[in-house]
mmCIF file of C-alpha atoms in Angstrom:
data_model
loop_
_atom_site.group_PDB
_atom_site.id
_atom_site.type_symbol
_atom_site.label_atom_id
_atom_site.label_comp_id
_atom_site.label_asym_id
_atom_site.label_seq_id
_atom_site.Cartn_x
_atom_site.Cartn_y
_atom_site.Cartn_z
ATOM 1 C CA MET A 615 24.966 0.750 3.585
ATOM 2 C CA PHE A 616 21.355 -0.211 4.491
ATOM 3 C CA ALA A 617 19.957 2.744 6.651
ATOM 4 C CA ILE A 618 20.604 5.475 4.292
ATOM 5 C CA PRO A 619 18.500 3.947 1.169
ATOM 6 C CA TYR A 620 16.040 2.631 3.316
ATOM 7 C CA THR A 621 15.248 5.574 5.180
ATOM 8 C CA ALA A 622 15.065 7.744 2.064
ATOM 9 C CA GLY A 623 12.663 5.333 0.398
ATOM 10 C CA VAL A 624 10.423 5.806 3.532
ATOM 11 C CA GLY A 625 10.855 9.380 3.748
ATOM 12 C CA TYR A 626 10.077 9.439 0.339
ATOM 13 C CA ALA A 627 6.666 7.214 1.068
ATOM 14 C CA ALA A 628 5.443 9.309 3.816
ATOM 15 C CA PHE A 629 5.387 12.642 2.062
ATOM 16 C CA HIS A 630 4.220 11.096 -1.283
ATOM 17 C CA SER A 631 0.861 9.337 -0.774
ATOM 18 C CA ASP A 632 -0.176 9.989 -4.782
ATOM 19 C CA GLU A 633 2.883 9.379 -6.539
ATOM 20 C CA PRO A 634 1.937 10.043 -10.397
ATOM 21 C CA ARG A 635 2.985 7.840 -13.100
ATOM 22 C CA GLY A 636 1.680 4.779 -11.567
ATOM 23 C CA MET A 637 4.048 3.554 -8.545
ATOM 24 C CA GLU A 638 2.868 2.775 -5.663
ATOM 25 C CA PRO A 639 5.048 4.725 -2.927
ATOM 26 C CA ASN A 640 3.780 2.611 0.130
ATOM 27 C CA LEU A 641 5.934 -0.414 -1.096
ATOM 28 C CA LEU A 642 8.843 1.609 -0.043
ATOM 29 C CA TYR A 643 8.404 0.767 3.178
ATOM 30 C CA VAL A 644 9.107 -2.611 2.418
ATOM 31 C CA PRO A 645 13.338 -2.721 2.866
ATOM 32 C CA VAL A 646 14.891 -4.858 -0.004
ATOM 33 C CA LEU A 647 12.069 -6.171 -2.066
ATOM 34 C CA GLY A 648 9.666 -2.504 -1.822
ATOM 35 C CA PRO A 649 11.731 -0.973 -4.587
ATOM 36 C CA LEU A 650 11.539 -3.778 -6.691
ATOM 37 C CA LEU A 651 7.728 -4.193 -6.292
ATOM 38 C CA ALA A 652 7.383 -0.545 -6.843
ATOM 39 C CA ILE A 653 8.893 -0.712 -10.253
ATOM 40 C CA ARG A 654 5.792 -2.716 -11.756
ATOM 41 C CA GLY A 655 3.662 0.610 -11.748
ATOM 42 C CA VAL A 656 5.993 2.969 -12.963
ATOM 43 C CA GLY A 657 5.179 4.261 -16.195
ATOM 44 C CA CYS A 658 1.155 3.520 -15.987
ATOM 45 C CA ASP A 659 -1.161 6.559 -16.154
ATOM 46 C CA ASP A 660 -3.537 7.380 -12.890
ATOM 47 C CA THR A 661 -6.663 6.428 -14.697
ATOM 48 C CA GLY A 662 -6.391 3.136 -13.457
ATOM 49 C CA THR A 663 -6.558 1.458 -17.105
ATOM 50 C CA THR A 664 -3.493 -0.964 -18.546
ATOM 51 C CA ASN A 665 -2.048 2.046 -20.305
ATOM 52 C CA CYS A 666 1.641 2.029 -19.717
ATOM 53 C CA SER A 667 4.524 2.885 -21.232
ATOM 54 C CA THR A 668 8.052 3.044 -20.818
ATOM 55 C CA SER A 669 8.872 6.752 -21.581
ATOM 56 C CA GLY A 670 10.287 8.667 -19.193
ATOM 57 C CA ALA A 671 9.920 5.759 -16.417
ATOM 58 C CA THR A 672 13.575 4.623 -17.205
ATOM 59 C CA GLY A 673 15.142 6.949 -14.511
ATOM 60 C CA THR A 674 12.928 5.940 -11.813
ATOM 61 C CA TRP A 675 13.528 2.350 -12.737
ATOM 62 C CA ALA A 676 16.981 2.965 -12.308
ATOM 63 C CA VAL A 677 16.929 4.534 -8.731
ATOM 64 C CA LEU A 678 14.632 1.936 -7.470
ATOM 65 C CA ALA A 679 16.920 -0.629 -8.781
ATOM 66 C CA VAL A 680 19.870 0.684 -7.765
ATOM 67 C CA ASP A 681 17.983 1.284 -4.412
ATOM 68 C CA SER A 682 17.082 -2.274 -3.907
ATOM 69 C CA VAL A 683 20.721 -3.606 -4.690
ATOM 70 C CA ILE A 684 22.244 -0.992 -2.165
ATOM 71 C CA GLN A 685 19.615 -2.347 0.439
ATOM 72 C CA ALA A 686 20.455 -6.032 -0.354
ATOM 73 C CA THR A 687 23.880 -5.035 0.036
ATOM 74 C CA GLY A 688 23.956 -3.496 3.613
ATOM 75 C CA VAL A 689 21.720 -6.535 4.782
ATOM 76 C CA ALA A 690 24.398 -8.940 3.453
ATOM 77 C CA LEU A 691 27.146 -7.208 4.958
ATOM 78 C CA VAL A 692 25.437 -7.426 8.119
ATOM 79 C CA LEU A 693 24.585 -10.599 8.084
ATOM 80 C CA ILE A 694 28.277 -11.730 6.969
ATOM 81 C CA ASP A 695 29.508 -9.645 9.871
ATOM 82 C CA MET A 696 27.053 -11.163 12.563
ATOM 83 C CA THR A 697 28.320 -14.703 11.449
ATOM 84 C CA ARG A 698 32.112 -13.799 11.009
ATOM 85 C CA SER A 699 34.207 -15.006 14.041
ATOM 86 C CA SER A 700 35.098 -11.823 16.356
ATOM 87 C CA LYS A 701 38.581 -13.160 16.888
ATOM 88 C CA SER A 702 41.353 -10.481 15.933
ATOM 89 C CA ALA A 703 44.830 -10.566 16.023
ATOM 90 C CA ALA A 704 45.625 -7.138 17.214
ATOM 91 C CA ARG A 705 42.550 -6.965 20.014
ATOM 92 C CA SER A 706 42.044 -9.540 22.473
ATOM 93 C CA THR A 707 39.611 -7.842 24.286
ATOM 94 C CA PRO A 708 35.380 -8.095 23.461
ATOM 95 C CA ASN A 709 33.571 -5.243 21.593
ATOM 96 C CA ARG A 710 31.457 -3.149 24.366
ATOM 97 C CA VAL A 711 28.564 -0.802 23.977
ATOM 98 C CA SER A 712 27.656 1.218 26.732
ATOM 99 C CA LEU A 713 24.636 3.747 27.120
ATOM 100 C CA VAL A 714 25.477 6.895 29.572
ATOM 101 C CA PRO A 715 23.340 9.634 30.598
ATOM 102 C CA ARG A 716 23.405 13.075 29.921
ATOM 103 C CA THR A 717 22.448 15.860 29.909
ATOM 104 C CA ILE A 718 21.292 18.198 26.399
ATOM 105 C CA GLY A 719 21.349 21.926 26.586
ATOM 106 C CA THR A 720 20.215 23.382 30.092
ATOM 107 C CA ASN A 721 17.420 21.308 31.352
ATOM 108 C CA ALA A 722 16.970 18.618 29.428
ATOM 109 C CA TRP A 723 18.505 14.643 29.893
ATOM 110 C CA GLY A 724 19.206 12.186 26.948
ATOM 111 C CA VAL A 725 21.487 8.763 26.895
ATOM 112 C CA THR A 726 24.508 8.752 24.624
ATOM 113 C CA VAL A 727 25.486 5.233 22.883
ATOM 114 C CA LEU A 728 29.536 4.689 23.207
ATOM 115 C CA GLY A 729 31.277 1.730 21.471
ATOM 116 C CA ASP A 730 34.715 0.246 21.745
ATOM 117 C CA PHE A 731 35.150 -1.995 18.575
#
């Protein structure tokens, strides 16, 4: 839940160095707070003056706010899961993750991640 919106924000920031309407895309590299920090410049013109308006910027504000909420929810869920007891009534074996080398294509090698949860 965290990775997809964060990756979308980072991808947007990587390909849009100069965004019109005053938003600073580099702030999207900051997880959770970055989209909220980027909201402050949305709606301002590119001339560097303080001429800011809300017309046409409401949709951008909404997308950035929802992005930040989804990222925060994902981080909260991960933290809750990490602090939760791993004991389960249905399963008594611990979780395992294995890295296994394997061939990719005809002449390349890679790694496969296998999990038992």
